[in-house]
Coordinates of C-alpha atoms and ligand atoms in Angstrom, one line a residue:
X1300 CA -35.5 13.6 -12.1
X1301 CA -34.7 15.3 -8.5
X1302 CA -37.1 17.1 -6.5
X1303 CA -36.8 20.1 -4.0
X1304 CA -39.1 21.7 -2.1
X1305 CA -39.9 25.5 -3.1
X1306 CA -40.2 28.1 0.0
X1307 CA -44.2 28.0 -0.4
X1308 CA -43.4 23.8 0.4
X1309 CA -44.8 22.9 -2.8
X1310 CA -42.7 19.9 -4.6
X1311 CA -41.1 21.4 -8.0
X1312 CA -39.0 19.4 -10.6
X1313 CA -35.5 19.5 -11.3
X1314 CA -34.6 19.2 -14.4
X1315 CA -31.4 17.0 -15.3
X1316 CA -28.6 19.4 -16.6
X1317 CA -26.0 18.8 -19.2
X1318 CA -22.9 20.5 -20.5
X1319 CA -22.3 20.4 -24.0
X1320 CA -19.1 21.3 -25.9
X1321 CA -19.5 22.0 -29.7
X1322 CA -15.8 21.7 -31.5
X1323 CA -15.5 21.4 -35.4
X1324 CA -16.8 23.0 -38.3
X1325 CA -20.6 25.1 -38.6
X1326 CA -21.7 21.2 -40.2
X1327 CA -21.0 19.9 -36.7
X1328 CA -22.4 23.2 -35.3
X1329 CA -25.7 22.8 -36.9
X1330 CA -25.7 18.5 -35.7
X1331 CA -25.0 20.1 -32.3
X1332 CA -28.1 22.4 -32.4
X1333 CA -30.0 19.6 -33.6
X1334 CA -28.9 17.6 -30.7
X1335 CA -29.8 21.0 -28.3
X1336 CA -33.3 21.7 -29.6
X1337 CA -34.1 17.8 -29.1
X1338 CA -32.7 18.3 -25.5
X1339 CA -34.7 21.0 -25.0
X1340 CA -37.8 20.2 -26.1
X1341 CA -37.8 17.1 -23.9
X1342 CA -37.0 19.2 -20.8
X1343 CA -33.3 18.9 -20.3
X1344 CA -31.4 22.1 -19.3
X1345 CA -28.1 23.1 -20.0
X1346 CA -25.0 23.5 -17.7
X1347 CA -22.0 26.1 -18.2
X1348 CA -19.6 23.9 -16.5
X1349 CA -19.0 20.4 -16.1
X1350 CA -19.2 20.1 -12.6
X1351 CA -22.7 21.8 -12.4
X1352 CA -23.8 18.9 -14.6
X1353 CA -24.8 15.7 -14.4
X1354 CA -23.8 14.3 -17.7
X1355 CA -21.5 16.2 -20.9
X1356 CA -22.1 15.6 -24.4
X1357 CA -18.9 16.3 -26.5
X1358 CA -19.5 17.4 -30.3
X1359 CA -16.0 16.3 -31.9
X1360 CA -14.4 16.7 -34.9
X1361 CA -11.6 14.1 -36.6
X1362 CA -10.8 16.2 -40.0
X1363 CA -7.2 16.9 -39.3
X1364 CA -4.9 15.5 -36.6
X1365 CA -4.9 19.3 -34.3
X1366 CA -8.3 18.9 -34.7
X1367 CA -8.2 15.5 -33.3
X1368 CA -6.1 16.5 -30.7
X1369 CA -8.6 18.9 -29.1
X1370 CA -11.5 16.9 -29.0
X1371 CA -9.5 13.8 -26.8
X1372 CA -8.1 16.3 -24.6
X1373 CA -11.8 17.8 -24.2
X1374 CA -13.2 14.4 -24.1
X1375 CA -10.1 13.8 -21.3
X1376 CA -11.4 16.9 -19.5
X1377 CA -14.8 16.3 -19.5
X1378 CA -14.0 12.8 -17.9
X1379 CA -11.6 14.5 -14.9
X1380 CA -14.4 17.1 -13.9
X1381 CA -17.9 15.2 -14.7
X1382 CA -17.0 11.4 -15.7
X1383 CA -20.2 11.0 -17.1
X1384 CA -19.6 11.4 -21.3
X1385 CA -20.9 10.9 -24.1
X1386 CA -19.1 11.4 -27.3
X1387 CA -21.0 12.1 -31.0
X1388 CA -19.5 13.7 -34.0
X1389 CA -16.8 12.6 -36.7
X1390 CA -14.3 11.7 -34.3
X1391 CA -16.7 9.2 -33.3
X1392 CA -16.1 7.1 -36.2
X1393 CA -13.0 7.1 -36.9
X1394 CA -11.1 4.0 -36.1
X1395 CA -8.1 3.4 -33.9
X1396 CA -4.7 1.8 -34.5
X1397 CA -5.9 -1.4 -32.8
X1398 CA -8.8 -1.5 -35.2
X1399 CA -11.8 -0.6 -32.7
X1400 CA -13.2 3.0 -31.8
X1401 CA -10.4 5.5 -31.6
X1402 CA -12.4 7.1 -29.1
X1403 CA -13.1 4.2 -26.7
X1404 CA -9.2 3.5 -27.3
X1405 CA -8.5 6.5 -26.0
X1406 CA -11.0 7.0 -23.2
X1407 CA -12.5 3.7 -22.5
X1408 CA -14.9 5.0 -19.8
X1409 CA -16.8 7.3 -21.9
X1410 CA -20.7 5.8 -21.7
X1411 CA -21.5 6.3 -25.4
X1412 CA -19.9 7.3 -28.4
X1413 CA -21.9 8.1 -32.3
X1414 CA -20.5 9.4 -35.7
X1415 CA -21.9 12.9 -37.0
X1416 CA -25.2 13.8 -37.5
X1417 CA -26.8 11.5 -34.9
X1418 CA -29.1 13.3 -33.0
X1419 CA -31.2 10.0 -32.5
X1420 CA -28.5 7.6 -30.8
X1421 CA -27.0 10.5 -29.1
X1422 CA -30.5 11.0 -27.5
X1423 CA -30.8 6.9 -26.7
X1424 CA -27.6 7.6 -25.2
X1425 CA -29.0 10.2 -22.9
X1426 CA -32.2 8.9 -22.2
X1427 CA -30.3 4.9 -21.2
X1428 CA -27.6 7.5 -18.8
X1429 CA -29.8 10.3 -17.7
X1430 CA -33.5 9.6 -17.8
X1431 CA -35.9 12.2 -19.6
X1432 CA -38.1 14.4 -17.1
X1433 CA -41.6 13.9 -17.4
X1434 CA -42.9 17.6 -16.4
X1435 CA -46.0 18.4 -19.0
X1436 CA -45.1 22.0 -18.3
X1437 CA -41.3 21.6 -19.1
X1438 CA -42.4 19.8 -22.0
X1439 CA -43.9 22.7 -23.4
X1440 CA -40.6 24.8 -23.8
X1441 CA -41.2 26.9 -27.0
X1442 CA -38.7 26.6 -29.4
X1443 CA -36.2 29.6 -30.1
X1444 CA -37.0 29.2 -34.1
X1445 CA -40.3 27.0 -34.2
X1446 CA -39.8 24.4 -36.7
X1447 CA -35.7 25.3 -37.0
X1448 CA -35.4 24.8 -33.6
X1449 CA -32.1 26.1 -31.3
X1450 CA -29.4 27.8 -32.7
X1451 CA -25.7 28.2 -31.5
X1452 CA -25.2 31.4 -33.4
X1453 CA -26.0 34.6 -32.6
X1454 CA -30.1 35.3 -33.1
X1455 CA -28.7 37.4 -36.4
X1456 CA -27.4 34.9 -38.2
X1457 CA -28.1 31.0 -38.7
X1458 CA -26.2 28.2 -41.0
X1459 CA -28.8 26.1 -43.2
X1460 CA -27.9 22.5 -43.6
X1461 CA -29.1 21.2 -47.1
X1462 CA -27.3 18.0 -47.2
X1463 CA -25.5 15.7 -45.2
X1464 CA -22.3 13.5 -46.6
X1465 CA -20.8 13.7 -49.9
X1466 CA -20.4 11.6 -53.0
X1467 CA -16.6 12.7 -53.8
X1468 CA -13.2 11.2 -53.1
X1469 CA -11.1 13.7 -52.4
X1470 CA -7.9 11.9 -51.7
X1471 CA -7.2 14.0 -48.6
X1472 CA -9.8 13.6 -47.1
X1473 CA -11.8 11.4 -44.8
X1474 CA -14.9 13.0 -44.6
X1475 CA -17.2 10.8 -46.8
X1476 CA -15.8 7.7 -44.9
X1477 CA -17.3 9.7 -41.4
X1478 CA -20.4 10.4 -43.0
X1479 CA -21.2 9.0 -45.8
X1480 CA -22.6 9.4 -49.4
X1481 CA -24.7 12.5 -50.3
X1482 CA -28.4 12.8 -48.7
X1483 CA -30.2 15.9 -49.5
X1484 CA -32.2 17.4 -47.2
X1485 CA -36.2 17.1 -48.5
X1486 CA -36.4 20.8 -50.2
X1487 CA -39.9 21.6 -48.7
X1488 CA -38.1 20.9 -45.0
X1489 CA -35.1 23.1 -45.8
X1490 CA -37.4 25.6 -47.2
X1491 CA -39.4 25.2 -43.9
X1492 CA -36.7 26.1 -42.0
X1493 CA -35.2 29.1 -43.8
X1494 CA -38.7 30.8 -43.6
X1495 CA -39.1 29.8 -39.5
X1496 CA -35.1 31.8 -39.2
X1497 CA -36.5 34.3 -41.0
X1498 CA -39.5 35.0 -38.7
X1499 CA -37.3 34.2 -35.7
X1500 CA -35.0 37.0 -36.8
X1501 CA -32.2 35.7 -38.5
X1502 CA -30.6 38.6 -41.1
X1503 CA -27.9 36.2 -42.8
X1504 CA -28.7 32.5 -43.9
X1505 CA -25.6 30.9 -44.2
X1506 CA -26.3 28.2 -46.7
X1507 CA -23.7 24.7 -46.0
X1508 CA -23.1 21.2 -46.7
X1509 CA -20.3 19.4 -47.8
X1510 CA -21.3 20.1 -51.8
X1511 CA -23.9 22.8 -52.2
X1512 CA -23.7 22.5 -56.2
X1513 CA -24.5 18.8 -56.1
X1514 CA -27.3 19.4 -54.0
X1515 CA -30.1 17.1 -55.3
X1516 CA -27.9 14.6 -57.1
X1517 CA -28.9 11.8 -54.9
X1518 CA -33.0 12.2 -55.6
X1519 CA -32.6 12.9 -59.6
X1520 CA -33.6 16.6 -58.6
X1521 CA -36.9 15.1 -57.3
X1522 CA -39.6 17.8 -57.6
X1523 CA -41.0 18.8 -53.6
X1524 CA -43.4 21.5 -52.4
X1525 CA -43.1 24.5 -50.6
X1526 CA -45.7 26.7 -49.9
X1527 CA -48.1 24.7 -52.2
X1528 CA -46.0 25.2 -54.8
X1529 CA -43.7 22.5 -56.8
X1530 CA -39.4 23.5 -56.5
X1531 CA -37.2 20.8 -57.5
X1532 CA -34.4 19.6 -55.3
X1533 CA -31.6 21.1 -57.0
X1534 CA -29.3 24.6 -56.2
X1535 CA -30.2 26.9 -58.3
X1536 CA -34.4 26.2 -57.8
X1537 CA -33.2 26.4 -53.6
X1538 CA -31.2 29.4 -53.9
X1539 CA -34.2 31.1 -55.9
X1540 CA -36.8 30.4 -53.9
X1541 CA -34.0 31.5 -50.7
X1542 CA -33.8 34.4 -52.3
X1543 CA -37.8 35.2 -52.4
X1544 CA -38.4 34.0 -48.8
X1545 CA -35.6 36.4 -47.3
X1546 CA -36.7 39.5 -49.9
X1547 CA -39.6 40.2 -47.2
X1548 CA -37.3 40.4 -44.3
X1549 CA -34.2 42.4 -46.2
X1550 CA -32.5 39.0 -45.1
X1551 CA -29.1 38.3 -46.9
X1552 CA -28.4 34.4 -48.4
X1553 CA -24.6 33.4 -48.6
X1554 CA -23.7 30.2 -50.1
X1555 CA -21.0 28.3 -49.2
X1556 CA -18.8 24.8 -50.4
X1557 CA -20.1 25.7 -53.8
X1558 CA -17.9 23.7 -56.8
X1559 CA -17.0 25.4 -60.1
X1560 CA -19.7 23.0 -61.8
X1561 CA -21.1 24.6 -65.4
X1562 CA -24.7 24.5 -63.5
X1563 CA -23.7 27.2 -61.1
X1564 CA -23.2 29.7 -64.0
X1565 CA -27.3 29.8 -63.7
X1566 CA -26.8 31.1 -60.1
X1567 CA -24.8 34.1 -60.8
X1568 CA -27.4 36.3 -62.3
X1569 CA -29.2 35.7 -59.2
X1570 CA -26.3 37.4 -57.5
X1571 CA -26.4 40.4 -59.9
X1572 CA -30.5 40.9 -59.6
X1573 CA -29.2 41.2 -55.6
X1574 CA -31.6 38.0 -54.6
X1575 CA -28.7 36.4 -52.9
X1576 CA -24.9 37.6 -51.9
X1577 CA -22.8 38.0 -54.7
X1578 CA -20.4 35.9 -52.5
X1579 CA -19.2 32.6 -53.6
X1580 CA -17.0 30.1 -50.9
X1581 CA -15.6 27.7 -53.7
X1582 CA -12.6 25.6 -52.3
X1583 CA -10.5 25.1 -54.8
X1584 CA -7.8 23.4 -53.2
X1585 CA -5.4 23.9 -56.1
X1586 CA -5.3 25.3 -59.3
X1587 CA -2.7 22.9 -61.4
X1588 CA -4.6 20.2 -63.7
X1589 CA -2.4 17.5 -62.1
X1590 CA -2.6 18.5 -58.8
X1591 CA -6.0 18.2 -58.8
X1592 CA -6.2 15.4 -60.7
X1593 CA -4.0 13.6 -57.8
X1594 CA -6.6 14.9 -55.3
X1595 CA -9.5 13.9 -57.3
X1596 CA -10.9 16.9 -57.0
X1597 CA -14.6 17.3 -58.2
X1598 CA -14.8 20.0 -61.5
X1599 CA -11.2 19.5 -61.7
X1600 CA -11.1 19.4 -65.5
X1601 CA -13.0 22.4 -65.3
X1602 CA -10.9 25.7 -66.5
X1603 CA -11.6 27.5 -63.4
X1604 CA -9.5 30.9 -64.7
X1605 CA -12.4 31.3 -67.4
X1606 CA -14.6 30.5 -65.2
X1607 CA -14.4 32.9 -62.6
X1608 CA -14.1 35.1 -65.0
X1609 CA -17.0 35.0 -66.7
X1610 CA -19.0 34.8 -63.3
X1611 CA -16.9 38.2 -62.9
X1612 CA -18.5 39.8 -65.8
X1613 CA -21.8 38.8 -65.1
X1614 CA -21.7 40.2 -61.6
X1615 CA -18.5 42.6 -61.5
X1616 CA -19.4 42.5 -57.3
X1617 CA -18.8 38.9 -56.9
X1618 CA -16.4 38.2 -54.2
X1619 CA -14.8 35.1 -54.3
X1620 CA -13.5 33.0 -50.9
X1621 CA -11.5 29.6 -51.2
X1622 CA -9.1 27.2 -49.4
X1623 CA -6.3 25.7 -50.8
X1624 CA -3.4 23.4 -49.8
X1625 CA 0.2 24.2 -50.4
X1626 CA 2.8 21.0 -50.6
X1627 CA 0.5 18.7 -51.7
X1628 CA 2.4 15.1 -52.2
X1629 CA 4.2 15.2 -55.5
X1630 CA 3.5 19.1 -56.1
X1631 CA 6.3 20.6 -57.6
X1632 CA 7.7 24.3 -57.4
X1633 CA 6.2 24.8 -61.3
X1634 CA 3.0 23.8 -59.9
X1635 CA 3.4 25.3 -56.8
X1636 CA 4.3 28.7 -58.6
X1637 CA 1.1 27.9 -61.0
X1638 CA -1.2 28.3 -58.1
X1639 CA 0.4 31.2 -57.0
X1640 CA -0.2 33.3 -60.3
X1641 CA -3.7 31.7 -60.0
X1642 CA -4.4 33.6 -57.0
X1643 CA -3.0 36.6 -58.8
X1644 CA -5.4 36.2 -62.2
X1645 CA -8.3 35.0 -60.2
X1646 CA -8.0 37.7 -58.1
X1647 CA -9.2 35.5 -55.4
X1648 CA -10.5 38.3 -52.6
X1649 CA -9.9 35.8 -49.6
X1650 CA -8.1 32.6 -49.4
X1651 CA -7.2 30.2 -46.4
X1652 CA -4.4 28.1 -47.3
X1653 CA -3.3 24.8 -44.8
X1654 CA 0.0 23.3 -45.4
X1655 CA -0.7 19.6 -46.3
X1656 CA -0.6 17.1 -43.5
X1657 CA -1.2 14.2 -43.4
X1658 CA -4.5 12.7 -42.3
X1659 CA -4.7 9.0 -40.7
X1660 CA -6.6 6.9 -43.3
X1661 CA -6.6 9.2 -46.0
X1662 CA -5.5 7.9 -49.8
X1663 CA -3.1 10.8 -50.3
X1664 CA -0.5 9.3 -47.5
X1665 CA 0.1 6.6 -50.4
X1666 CA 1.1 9.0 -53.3
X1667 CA 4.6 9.5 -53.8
X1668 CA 6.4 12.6 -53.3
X1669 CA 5.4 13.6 -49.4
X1670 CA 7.7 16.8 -49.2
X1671 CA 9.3 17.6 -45.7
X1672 CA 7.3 19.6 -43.3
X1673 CA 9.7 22.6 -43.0
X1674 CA 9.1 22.5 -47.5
X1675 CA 5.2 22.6 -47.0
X1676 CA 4.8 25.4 -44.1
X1677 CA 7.5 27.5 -46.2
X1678 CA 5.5 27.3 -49.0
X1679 CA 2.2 28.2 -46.9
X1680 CA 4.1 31.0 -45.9
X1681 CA 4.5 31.9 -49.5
X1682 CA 1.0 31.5 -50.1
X1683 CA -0.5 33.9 -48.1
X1684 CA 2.0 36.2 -48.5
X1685 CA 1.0 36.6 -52.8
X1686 CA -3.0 35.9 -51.3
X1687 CA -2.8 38.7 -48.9
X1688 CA -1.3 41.5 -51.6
X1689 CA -4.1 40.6 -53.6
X1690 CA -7.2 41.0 -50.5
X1691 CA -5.5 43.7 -49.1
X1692 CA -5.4 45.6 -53.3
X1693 CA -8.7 44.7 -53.4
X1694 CA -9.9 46.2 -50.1
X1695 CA -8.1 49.3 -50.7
X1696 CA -10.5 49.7 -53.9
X1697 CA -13.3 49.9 -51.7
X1698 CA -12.1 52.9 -49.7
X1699 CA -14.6 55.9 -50.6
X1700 CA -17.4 53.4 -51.5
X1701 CA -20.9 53.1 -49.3
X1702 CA -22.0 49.6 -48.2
X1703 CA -24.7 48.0 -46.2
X1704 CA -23.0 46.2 -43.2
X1705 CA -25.0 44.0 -40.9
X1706 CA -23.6 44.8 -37.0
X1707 CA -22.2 42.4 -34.9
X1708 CA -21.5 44.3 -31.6
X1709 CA -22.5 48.1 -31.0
X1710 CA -21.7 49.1 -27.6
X1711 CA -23.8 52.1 -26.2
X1712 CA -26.6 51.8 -28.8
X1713 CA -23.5 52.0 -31.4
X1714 CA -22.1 55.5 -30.0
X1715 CA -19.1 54.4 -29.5
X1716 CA -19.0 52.5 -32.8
X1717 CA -18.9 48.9 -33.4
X1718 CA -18.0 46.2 -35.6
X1719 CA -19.8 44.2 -38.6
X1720 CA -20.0 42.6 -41.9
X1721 CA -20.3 43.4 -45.9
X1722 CA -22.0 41.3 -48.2
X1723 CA -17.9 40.6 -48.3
X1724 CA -17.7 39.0 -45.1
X1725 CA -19.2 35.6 -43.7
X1726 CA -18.7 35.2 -39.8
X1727 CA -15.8 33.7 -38.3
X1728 CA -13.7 33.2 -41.6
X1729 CA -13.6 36.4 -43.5
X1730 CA -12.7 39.9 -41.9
X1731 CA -14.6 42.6 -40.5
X1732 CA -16.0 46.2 -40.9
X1733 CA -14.6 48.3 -38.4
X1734 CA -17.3 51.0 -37.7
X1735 CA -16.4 54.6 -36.3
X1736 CA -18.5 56.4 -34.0
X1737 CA -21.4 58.0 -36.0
X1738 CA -20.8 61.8 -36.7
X1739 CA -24.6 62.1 -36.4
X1740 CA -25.7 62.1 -32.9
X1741 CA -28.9 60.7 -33.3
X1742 CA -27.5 58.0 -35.2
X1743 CA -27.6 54.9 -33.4
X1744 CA -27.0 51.2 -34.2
X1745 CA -28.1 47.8 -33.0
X1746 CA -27.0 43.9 -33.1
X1747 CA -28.6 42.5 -36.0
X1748 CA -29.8 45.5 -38.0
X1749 CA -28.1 46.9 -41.0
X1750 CA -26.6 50.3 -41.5
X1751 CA -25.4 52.1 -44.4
X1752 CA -21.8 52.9 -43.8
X1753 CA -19.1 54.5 -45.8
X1754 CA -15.6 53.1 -46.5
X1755 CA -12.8 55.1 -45.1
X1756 CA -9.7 52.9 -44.3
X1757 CA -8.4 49.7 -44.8
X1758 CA -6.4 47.4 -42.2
X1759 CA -5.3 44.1 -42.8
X1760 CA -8.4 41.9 -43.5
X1761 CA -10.7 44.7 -42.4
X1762 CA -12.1 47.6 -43.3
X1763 CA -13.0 50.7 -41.0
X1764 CA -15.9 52.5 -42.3
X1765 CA -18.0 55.9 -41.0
X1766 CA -22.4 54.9 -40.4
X1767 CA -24.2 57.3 -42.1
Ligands
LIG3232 S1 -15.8 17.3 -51.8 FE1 -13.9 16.2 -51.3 S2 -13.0 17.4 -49.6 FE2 -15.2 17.9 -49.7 S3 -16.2 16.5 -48.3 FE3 -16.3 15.6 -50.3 S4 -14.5 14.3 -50.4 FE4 -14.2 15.7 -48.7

């Protein structure tokens, strides 16, 4: 650690600085606040530039080749203005056409480089490169969420990481080979940290891994303890006790990466008692038996239709969100056009749709039937034009309706309006509520709080809605 003298004379520490760069999905983004709050607490700062720093940490992804793409041109960047790098994250074990690192193919001068969820030997890395101060007041740097520690989200909302890895075998899809087979997170930890976001003010829980509905599955549903009490490991004990711990703090609880597993129908009256979002992320990929038998989709013989369905009329407000992939190898136009009067049945409220590309090392290369690229973005195209008609229907139906919405951004105390979220909504994925200027002068709104607002237009993905 450097030294400068203050103006009094007196000698005070410097402490070393480093950029970080977080790319990827919010499973990286909660490795890369892991990585921060160790950082942190050992009395590293942060730099908003790569000159200013003396060493960059780049958080990578490798899930599809764009993907891959940005992070070596970050990586590349990072090396032009700083040179010193380290590299962690899925990209960073992924192998390269030589058969070595991909990474250190790429950019052999990089000084380290880990897979995902390495906080550990990402913090060897640091400490060999950039030794850790020794400054017993810097040491003491409080926490931003006590035992959840820093957070790359806004204060208002946080992502909950329950499990790491997956036991699946999607055929598209590398992830398990990046980071292995299913590990649930202890259930007393996660429950640990929910509470700490809670107090720390976080309003939204956003609940991830790569399989929320097998969470468990690797410990037999091993019974913990929160609170002095017993919970098993398993979803629908988690999402209960979620529910409880955020009824104090008029928190909301969204679940994500949840599969359409006969277990979850235990979770959906939880949504209709209001303990935890009647919002479902399921990625369903597809909706044709053989499809998703040639993707090895997990639930795949499940009849999904019925399903949904059924959730439906158990909690009539459940919104549904899912990602699919059009041009799958070997997917015909009846199977193609049996997805598309899926989305119209389920009445899916938002769907993402990718056109299917290939992915280096993935087992779908090797099935027959790879259709051209100009075949698969046409029928992406096609996609989202039958997924949007049904979103946009459904957000029409809303118009005239009163909702809680949790803000986002209120200029002027919310005078001149703002925007945020429904229950319908998670951040960054699904759209927005647009909110008016408040007829009520003395109405005012803030970042992080809810307000009551009522429905009055539509637009796009978005609705525009009056505070009241
Ligand atoms: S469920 Fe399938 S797509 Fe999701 S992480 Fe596991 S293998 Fe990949």
């Amino acid at each position: 650690m450097s030294e400068v003298a203050s103006p009094d004379k007196t000698i005070e520490p410097i402490a070393p600085k480093i950029g970080f760069v977080s790319l990827g999905c919010p499973k990286a983004l909660t490795d890369s606040e892991l990585i921060l709050t160790q950082l942190s607490a050992e009395g590293y700062q942060t730099s908003k530039t790569f000159e200013g720093a003396d060493l960059v940490i780049v958080n990578t992804c490798g899930f599809i080749d764009d993907a891959v793409k940005e992070s070596l041109d970050t990586i590349g960047e990072a090396l032009a203005e700083n040179g010193r790098v380290i590299v962690t994250g899925c990209l960073g074990a992924k192998a390269g056409e030589q058969g070595g690192n991909l990474v250190r193919e790429m950019h052999p001068s990089v000084l380290a480089v880990t897979g995902p969820h390495a906080t550990q030997e990402v913090m060897d890395a640091v400490h060999a490169n950039l030794p850790k101060p020794h400054d017993p007041f810097i040491d003491l740097v409080p926490q931003a969420f006590g035992v959840a520690g820093l957070k790359l989200t806004p204060r208002h909302y946080a992502y909950l990481k329950i499990s790491e890895g997956c036991n699946h075998r999607c055929t598209f899809c590398i992830i398990p080979s990046m980071r292995g087979d299913l590990v649930s997170r202890p259930v007393g930890d996660v429950l640990s940290e929910a509470k700490a976001l809670f107090e720390g003010g976080v309003k939204e829980l956003l609940v991830i891994s790569q399989d929320t509905s097998a969470y468990g599955v690797d410990v037999k549903y091993r019974t913990g303890f929160w609170d002095g009490k017993p919970v098993k490991t398993r979803m629908l004990e988690l999402v209960r006790t979620l529910g409880e711990i955020a009824a104090p703090y008029g928190a909301w609880v969204r679940l994500h990466y949840v599969y359409p597993y006969p277990s979850v129908d235990e979770i959906i009256p939880l949504m209709a008692e209001g303990k935890v979002l009647p919002y479902l992320d399921v990625p369903l990929q597809h909706s044709h038996p053989d499809v998703l038998r040639r993707m090895k989709r997990p639930a795949s013989g499940e009849k999904n239709l019925e399903r949904l369905a059924r959730w439906r009329e158990v909690c009539p407000e459940l919104v549904i969100r899912s990602t699919f992939i059009a041009g799958f190898p070997g997917e015909t136009e009846e199977e193609f056009e049996h997805l598309l009067d899926f989305i119209r049945e389920a009445e899916i409220d938002r769907a993402g749709c990718f056109a299917y590309s290939p992915v280096a090392g993935a087992v779908a290369n090797d099935i027959p039937g790879m259709l051209p690229e100009a075949e698969r973005e046409a029928r992406r195209a096609r996609f989202m034009e039958v997924a949007e008609a049904v979103s946009i229907a459904k957000l029409q139906r809303r118009i005239g309706a009163t909702m809680q919405v949790l803000v986002d951004s209120a200029p002027a105390m919310g005078r001149k309006g703002g925007v945020g979220r429904s229950y319908a909504d998670a951040p960054e994925i699904d759209g927005t509520v647009r909110l008016l200027p408040p007829e009520k002068i003395s109405k005012t709104m803030k970042v992080g709080e809810f307000t009551r607002a009522r429905i009055v237009g539509a637009e796009g993905h978005d609705l525009i809605a009056l505070p009241i």
